[in-house]
Short mmCIF file of C-alpha atoms in Angstrom, two decimals:
data_model
loop_
_atom_site.label_atom_id
_atom_site.label_comp_id
_atom_site.label_asym_id
_atom_site.label_seq_id
_atom_site.Cartn_x
_atom_site.Cartn_y
_atom_site.Cartn_z
CA MET A 20 -8.29 -4.88 -4.32
CA ASN A 21 -5.23 -4.08 -3.12
CA GLN A 22 -5.39 -2.34 0.26
CA PRO A 23 -7.06 1.26 -0.40
CA LEU A 24 -4.60 4.37 -0.60
CA PHE A 25 -6.85 5.37 2.61
CA ARG A 26 -10.44 5.34 4.35
CA GLY A 27 -11.74 7.88 6.59
CA SER A 28 -12.36 11.26 5.87
CA ALA A 29 -10.11 13.22 3.20
CA THR A 30 -10.23 16.87 3.20
CA ALA A 31 -10.43 18.89 -0.37
CA LEU A 32 -7.82 21.66 1.09
CA ILE A 33 -8.04 24.92 -0.07
CA THR A 34 -5.87 27.39 -1.12
CA PRO A 35 -4.87 30.01 1.29
CA PHE A 36 -4.28 33.82 0.04
CA ALA A 37 -3.16 36.75 0.86
CA ASN A 38 -3.06 39.84 -0.71
CA GLY A 39 -3.38 38.20 -4.04
CA ARG A 40 -0.64 35.55 -3.55
CA VAL A 41 -0.35 32.46 -1.92
CA ASP A 42 -0.62 32.33 2.27
CA VAL A 43 2.27 29.48 2.70
CA SER A 44 1.85 30.18 6.87
CA ALA A 45 -1.76 29.96 6.52
CA LEU A 46 -0.81 27.10 4.51
CA ARG A 47 0.83 25.51 6.91
CA ARG A 48 -1.17 26.04 9.76
CA LEU A 49 -4.25 24.21 8.29
CA ILE A 50 -2.54 21.40 7.42
CA GLU A 51 -1.90 20.92 11.03
CA GLN A 52 -5.44 21.56 12.12
CA GLN A 53 -5.96 18.54 9.68
CA LEU A 54 -3.76 16.42 11.24
CA GLU A 55 -5.28 17.53 14.87
CA GLY A 56 -8.82 16.64 13.63
CA GLY A 57 -7.91 13.11 11.85
CA THR A 58 -7.80 13.87 8.20
CA ALA A 59 -6.74 10.26 6.64
CA ALA A 60 -5.72 12.50 3.69
CA ILE A 61 -5.08 15.97 1.75
CA ILE A 62 -5.92 16.94 -1.54
CA SER A 63 -3.65 19.81 -3.10
CA CYS A 64 -4.39 21.52 -5.76
CA GLY A 65 -8.42 20.33 -5.98
CA THR A 66 -11.62 21.95 -7.13
CA THR A 67 -11.53 22.96 -4.24
CA GLY A 68 -8.22 24.90 -3.91
CA GLU A 69 -9.39 26.72 -6.83
CA PRO A 70 -6.26 26.11 -9.15
CA ALA A 71 -8.16 26.98 -11.88
CA THR A 72 -7.33 30.57 -10.84
CA LEU A 73 -3.30 29.32 -9.94
CA THR A 74 -0.16 29.85 -11.97
CA ALA A 75 2.00 26.67 -12.57
CA ASP A 76 4.80 27.57 -10.56
CA GLU A 77 2.18 28.46 -7.43
CA ARG A 78 0.15 25.19 -8.59
CA GLU A 79 3.89 23.04 -7.59
CA LEU A 80 4.39 25.49 -4.71
CA VAL A 81 1.18 24.66 -2.79
CA ILE A 82 1.82 21.11 -3.79
CA ARG A 83 5.44 21.15 -2.11
CA GLU A 84 4.52 22.66 1.00
CA THR A 85 1.45 21.15 1.62
CA VAL A 86 4.18 17.42 1.09
CA LYS A 87 6.65 19.14 3.36
CA ALA A 88 3.91 19.90 5.85
CA VAL A 89 2.08 16.66 6.25
CA ASP A 90 5.88 15.20 6.56
CA GLY A 91 4.52 11.69 5.27
CA ARG A 92 1.93 11.23 8.31
CA ILE A 93 -1.08 10.96 5.76
CA PRO A 94 -1.07 10.67 2.54
CA VAL A 95 -0.90 14.14 -0.80
CA ILE A 96 -3.46 13.67 -3.64
CA CYS A 97 -2.27 16.13 -5.96
CA GLY A 98 -5.06 17.25 -8.43
CA THR A 99 -3.55 17.17 -11.95
CA GLY A 100 -7.14 17.14 -13.05
CA SER A 101 -7.81 18.99 -16.86
CA ASN A 102 -9.65 19.62 -20.04
CA ASN A 103 -6.55 19.15 -21.52
CA THR A 104 -4.83 15.20 -21.90
CA ARG A 105 -2.06 16.53 -22.38
CA ALA A 106 -1.98 19.34 -19.72
CA VAL A 107 -2.74 16.36 -17.65
CA VAL A 108 0.85 14.80 -18.81
CA GLU A 109 2.59 17.48 -18.06
CA ASN A 110 1.25 17.92 -14.64
CA GLU A 111 2.19 14.92 -13.26
CA ARG A 112 5.64 14.85 -14.74
CA ARG A 113 6.30 18.06 -12.76
CA TYR A 114 4.75 17.14 -9.87
CA ARG A 115 5.43 13.12 -9.66
CA ASP A 116 8.72 14.05 -7.86
CA LEU A 117 7.19 16.17 -4.80
CA GLY A 118 6.19 12.71 -2.48
CA CYS A 119 2.75 12.51 -3.71
CA ALA A 120 0.69 9.42 -3.37
CA ALA A 121 -1.31 9.54 -6.28
CA GLN A 122 -2.74 12.29 -8.46
CA LEU A 123 -6.80 12.57 -8.77
CA VAL A 124 -7.67 13.27 -12.23
CA VAL A 125 -11.43 15.04 -13.05
CA THR A 126 -13.13 14.55 -16.15
CA PRO A 127 -12.75 16.78 -18.52
CA TYR A 128 -15.19 19.67 -19.28
CA TYR A 129 -16.36 22.33 -21.82
CA ASN A 130 -15.05 20.24 -24.43
CA LYS A 131 -17.04 17.71 -23.77
CA THR A 132 -16.53 13.79 -25.29
CA THR A 133 -17.67 10.82 -25.56
CA GLN A 134 -18.08 7.49 -23.61
CA ASP A 135 -15.13 6.00 -25.94
CA GLY A 136 -13.06 9.88 -25.69
CA LEU A 137 -13.15 9.84 -21.84
CA TYR A 138 -11.56 6.38 -21.81
CA ALA A 139 -8.94 7.22 -24.95
CA HIS A 140 -8.46 10.20 -22.67
CA PHE A 141 -7.89 7.81 -19.28
CA MET A 142 -5.53 5.94 -20.36
CA HIS A 143 -3.49 8.19 -22.30
CA ILE A 144 -2.52 9.25 -18.51
CA ALA A 145 -2.34 6.14 -17.75
CA GLU A 146 0.10 4.68 -19.90
CA ASN A 147 2.37 8.67 -19.74
CA THR A 148 2.44 8.80 -15.63
CA GLU A 149 3.39 7.72 -13.12
CA LEU A 150 1.79 8.23 -9.88
CA PRO A 151 -1.26 5.62 -9.30
CA ILE A 152 -4.63 7.97 -10.57
CA ILE A 153 -8.11 8.60 -8.34
CA LEU A 154 -10.76 8.84 -11.11
CA TYR A 155 -13.23 12.08 -10.58
CA ASN A 156 -16.40 12.17 -11.45
CA VAL A 157 -18.85 15.17 -10.72
CA PRO A 158 -21.58 15.52 -12.83
CA SER A 159 -23.44 18.64 -11.57
CA ARG A 160 -19.57 20.72 -13.15
CA THR A 161 -18.90 19.07 -15.78
CA ASN A 162 -21.63 17.36 -16.99
CA LEU A 163 -20.14 14.23 -17.37
CA ASP A 164 -21.06 11.18 -16.38
CA ILE A 165 -18.55 8.44 -15.97
CA SER A 166 -20.63 5.39 -17.36
CA ALA A 167 -20.29 1.54 -15.46
CA GLN A 168 -18.84 0.38 -19.07
CA THR A 169 -16.56 2.81 -19.23
CA LEU A 170 -15.67 2.56 -15.33
CA GLU A 171 -15.40 -1.66 -15.95
CA ARG A 172 -13.28 -1.18 -19.45
CA LEU A 173 -10.88 1.36 -16.99
CA ALA A 174 -10.76 -0.54 -13.87
CA GLN A 175 -8.53 -3.35 -15.98
CA CYS A 176 -5.66 -1.49 -15.45
CA GLU A 177 -4.14 -1.37 -12.33
CA ARG A 178 -2.94 2.11 -12.64
CA PHE A 179 -5.92 3.14 -11.63
CA ILE A 180 -7.02 3.17 -7.59
CA ALA A 181 -9.81 4.54 -6.98
CA LEU A 182 -12.65 6.58 -7.82
CA LYS A 183 -13.94 9.73 -6.42
CA GLU A 184 -17.70 9.89 -7.25
CA SER A 185 -20.21 13.22 -6.86
CA SER A 186 -23.34 11.14 -7.23
CA TYR A 187 -26.92 10.62 -6.08
CA ASP A 188 -27.91 8.79 -8.44
CA LEU A 189 -28.14 5.82 -5.95
CA PRO A 190 -28.90 2.94 -8.44
CA GLY A 191 -25.80 3.99 -11.11
CA VAL A 192 -23.14 3.98 -7.97
CA MET A 193 -24.73 0.89 -7.83
CA GLN A 194 -23.88 0.17 -11.64
CA LYS A 195 -20.19 1.18 -11.32
CA MET A 196 -19.17 -0.78 -8.30
CA ARG A 197 -21.31 -4.34 -9.44
CA ALA A 198 -18.59 -2.69 -12.72
CA ALA A 199 -15.73 -2.06 -11.12
CA ASN A 200 -15.62 -5.30 -9.36
CA GLY A 201 -13.95 -4.80 -6.58
CA ARG A 202 -10.98 -3.28 -8.73
CA LEU A 203 -11.17 0.44 -7.08
CA ALA A 204 -12.00 1.81 -4.12
CA PHE A 205 -14.91 4.07 -3.91
CA TYR A 206 -15.03 7.12 -2.32
CA CYS A 207 -17.76 9.84 -1.77
CA GLY A 208 -17.08 13.46 -3.43
CA ASN A 209 -20.55 14.71 -1.69
CA ASP A 210 -20.84 16.15 2.47
CA ASP A 211 -23.95 15.03 2.29
CA MET A 212 -24.50 10.92 0.79
CA VAL A 213 -21.37 10.38 3.19
CA TYR A 214 -23.02 7.86 5.23
CA PRO A 215 -25.25 6.52 2.44
CA MET A 216 -22.16 5.61 0.23
CA LEU A 217 -20.00 3.93 3.41
CA ALA A 218 -23.53 1.81 4.18
CA LEU A 219 -23.01 0.88 0.29
CA GLY A 220 -19.39 -0.38 0.85
CA PHE A 221 -17.56 3.11 0.23
CA GLU A 222 -13.90 3.62 1.84
CA GLY A 223 -14.42 6.58 2.89
CA VAL A 224 -15.46 10.82 1.83
CA ILE A 225 -13.40 13.02 0.21
CA SER A 226 -14.48 16.33 1.96
CA VAL A 227 -14.91 20.29 1.42
CA LEU A 228 -16.80 20.43 4.78
CA SER A 229 -13.72 19.33 6.61
CA ASN A 230 -12.31 21.80 5.88
CA LEU A 231 -14.23 23.40 8.83
CA LYS A 232 -14.64 20.91 10.69
CA PRO A 233 -12.24 17.88 10.10
CA ARG A 234 -13.04 16.17 14.17
CA MET A 235 -17.05 16.21 12.46
CA MET A 236 -16.65 14.33 9.26
CA SER A 237 -13.80 12.21 10.69
CA ASP A 238 -15.48 10.70 13.52
CA MET A 239 -18.71 10.40 10.51
CA VAL A 240 -16.66 8.27 9.15
CA SER A 241 -15.05 6.42 12.01
CA ALA A 242 -17.89 5.30 13.49
CA TRP A 243 -18.71 3.58 11.10
CA PHE A 244 -16.34 1.37 10.54
CA ALA A 245 -15.89 1.12 14.75
CA GLY A 246 -19.94 -0.56 14.14
CA GLU A 247 -21.80 2.61 15.52
CA GLN A 248 -24.19 3.27 12.84
CA ALA A 249 -26.13 5.34 14.73
CA ARG A 250 -23.68 7.94 15.87
CA SER A 251 -22.31 7.95 12.51
CA ARG A 252 -26.33 8.97 11.05
CA GLN A 253 -26.12 11.75 13.45
CA LEU A 254 -23.34 13.34 12.59
CA GLN A 255 -24.22 12.88 8.62
CA LEU A 256 -27.98 14.52 9.85
CA ASP A 257 -26.58 17.19 12.32
CA ALA A 258 -24.14 18.30 9.47
CA LEU A 259 -26.62 18.95 6.56
CA PRO A 260 -26.71 22.40 7.27
CA LEU A 261 -23.39 23.16 7.36
CA VAL A 262 -23.37 21.10 3.90
CA ARG A 263 -26.00 22.63 2.66
CA ALA A 264 -25.08 26.13 3.05
CA LEU A 265 -21.33 26.22 1.82
CA PHE A 266 -23.09 24.69 -1.88
CA THR A 267 -25.13 27.58 -1.91
CA GLU A 268 -22.77 29.14 -4.32
CA VAL A 269 -20.09 27.43 -5.94
CA SER A 270 -17.40 26.56 -3.84
CA PRO A 271 -15.18 27.36 -2.57
CA ILE A 272 -16.95 30.66 -2.08
CA PRO A 273 -19.35 29.92 0.91
CA CYS A 274 -15.99 27.87 2.54
CA LYS A 275 -13.79 30.78 2.43
CA TYR A 276 -16.21 33.37 4.53
CA ALA A 277 -16.78 30.36 7.01
CA MET A 278 -12.95 29.48 7.56
CA GLU A 279 -12.59 33.78 8.01
CA ARG A 280 -15.47 33.70 11.07
CA LEU A 281 -13.41 31.04 12.42
CA GLY A 282 -9.87 32.40 12.16
CA LEU A 283 -9.05 29.89 9.48
CA CYS A 284 -7.37 31.49 7.18
CA ALA A 285 -8.74 35.22 4.85
CA ASN A 286 -11.94 35.19 3.08
CA GLU A 287 -9.67 36.19 0.28
CA LEU A 288 -10.16 34.40 -3.45
CA ARG A 289 -9.54 35.10 -7.03
CA LEU A 290 -11.43 35.85 -9.78
CA PRO A 291 -14.51 35.33 -11.30
CA LEU A 292 -14.83 34.08 -7.53
CA ILE A 293 -16.01 36.57 -5.33
CA PRO A 294 -16.75 36.84 -1.53
CA ALA A 295 -19.99 35.73 -0.51
CA GLY A 296 -23.30 36.80 -1.12
CA GLN A 297 -25.73 37.90 2.21
CA SER A 298 -27.79 35.60 1.99
CA THR A 299 -25.25 32.83 1.99
CA ARG A 300 -23.61 34.68 4.83
CA ALA A 301 -26.46 34.68 6.96
CA LEU A 302 -27.01 31.30 6.19
CA MET A 303 -23.51 30.06 7.22
CA ASP A 304 -23.68 31.51 10.18
CA ALA A 305 -27.32 29.64 11.24
CA ALA A 306 -25.39 27.08 10.79
CA LEU A 307 -21.25 27.48 11.61
CA GLU A 308 -24.08 28.26 14.76
CA GLY A 309 -25.75 24.83 14.99
CA VAL A 310 -22.10 22.91 14.66
CA LYS A 311 -20.24 25.48 16.77
CA THR A 312 -19.85 21.98 19.54
CA TYR A 313 -17.24 20.23 17.01
CA CYS A 314 -14.78 21.36 15.59
#
């Protein structure tokens, strides 16, 4: 396997809004916080960034401004995924000259396909785009899982450089790692599974939690690679209440509530997402109190 694009904690960055528009000033502040917190890469317009309710021009704006604010200090990965294969290709062509290091491509959703269809979908993207591809497998959202057999076929193509795996099926994950045979870097997509996945050989995490606590998540991963497994494990355990609070409602609903509480950006979403309910807010308040010593 070639050198991974990044090792450590990457943030699936939220998109801040103010009065119905993308808040570019807040976006720049969030990026500086991420850089100060040791974040290794930023995903712009991934699922957490609400791309489904951004216009095409807004998505391009967010990615362009993110690349500009990062200024080459860490890789920026743009989300191009869609359940429309042609749209993925069009997205990449729109973003490819903005300065991104790679694209994150989720499995199709709603109009789900077969494993052969998955292979055809991703190979069409590989053959018609230029940015390196990080595959994104998140069955809880798409109800579609890249099988080990399909991953083995895809891994033969050098256009695919990594897999973001959001799964709790450890034997299944190990089968995928065996199928990839070292050709892909693996990144954890579940904030409550980082330590176990690092133990399996993952290169890091693409995190929602790090929107709130970039240093905490960065330290969790860096401690593992520094041989400080006990510290890494303790950070994972300390983070669990906050992770559970972050996913009591559809992400990024709880995340944006927490970010407003921390003074990072407004708690503004776009329909069909609405602000967090009272029980989620109470759970988040308690969880934030438990990790207030971390940044």
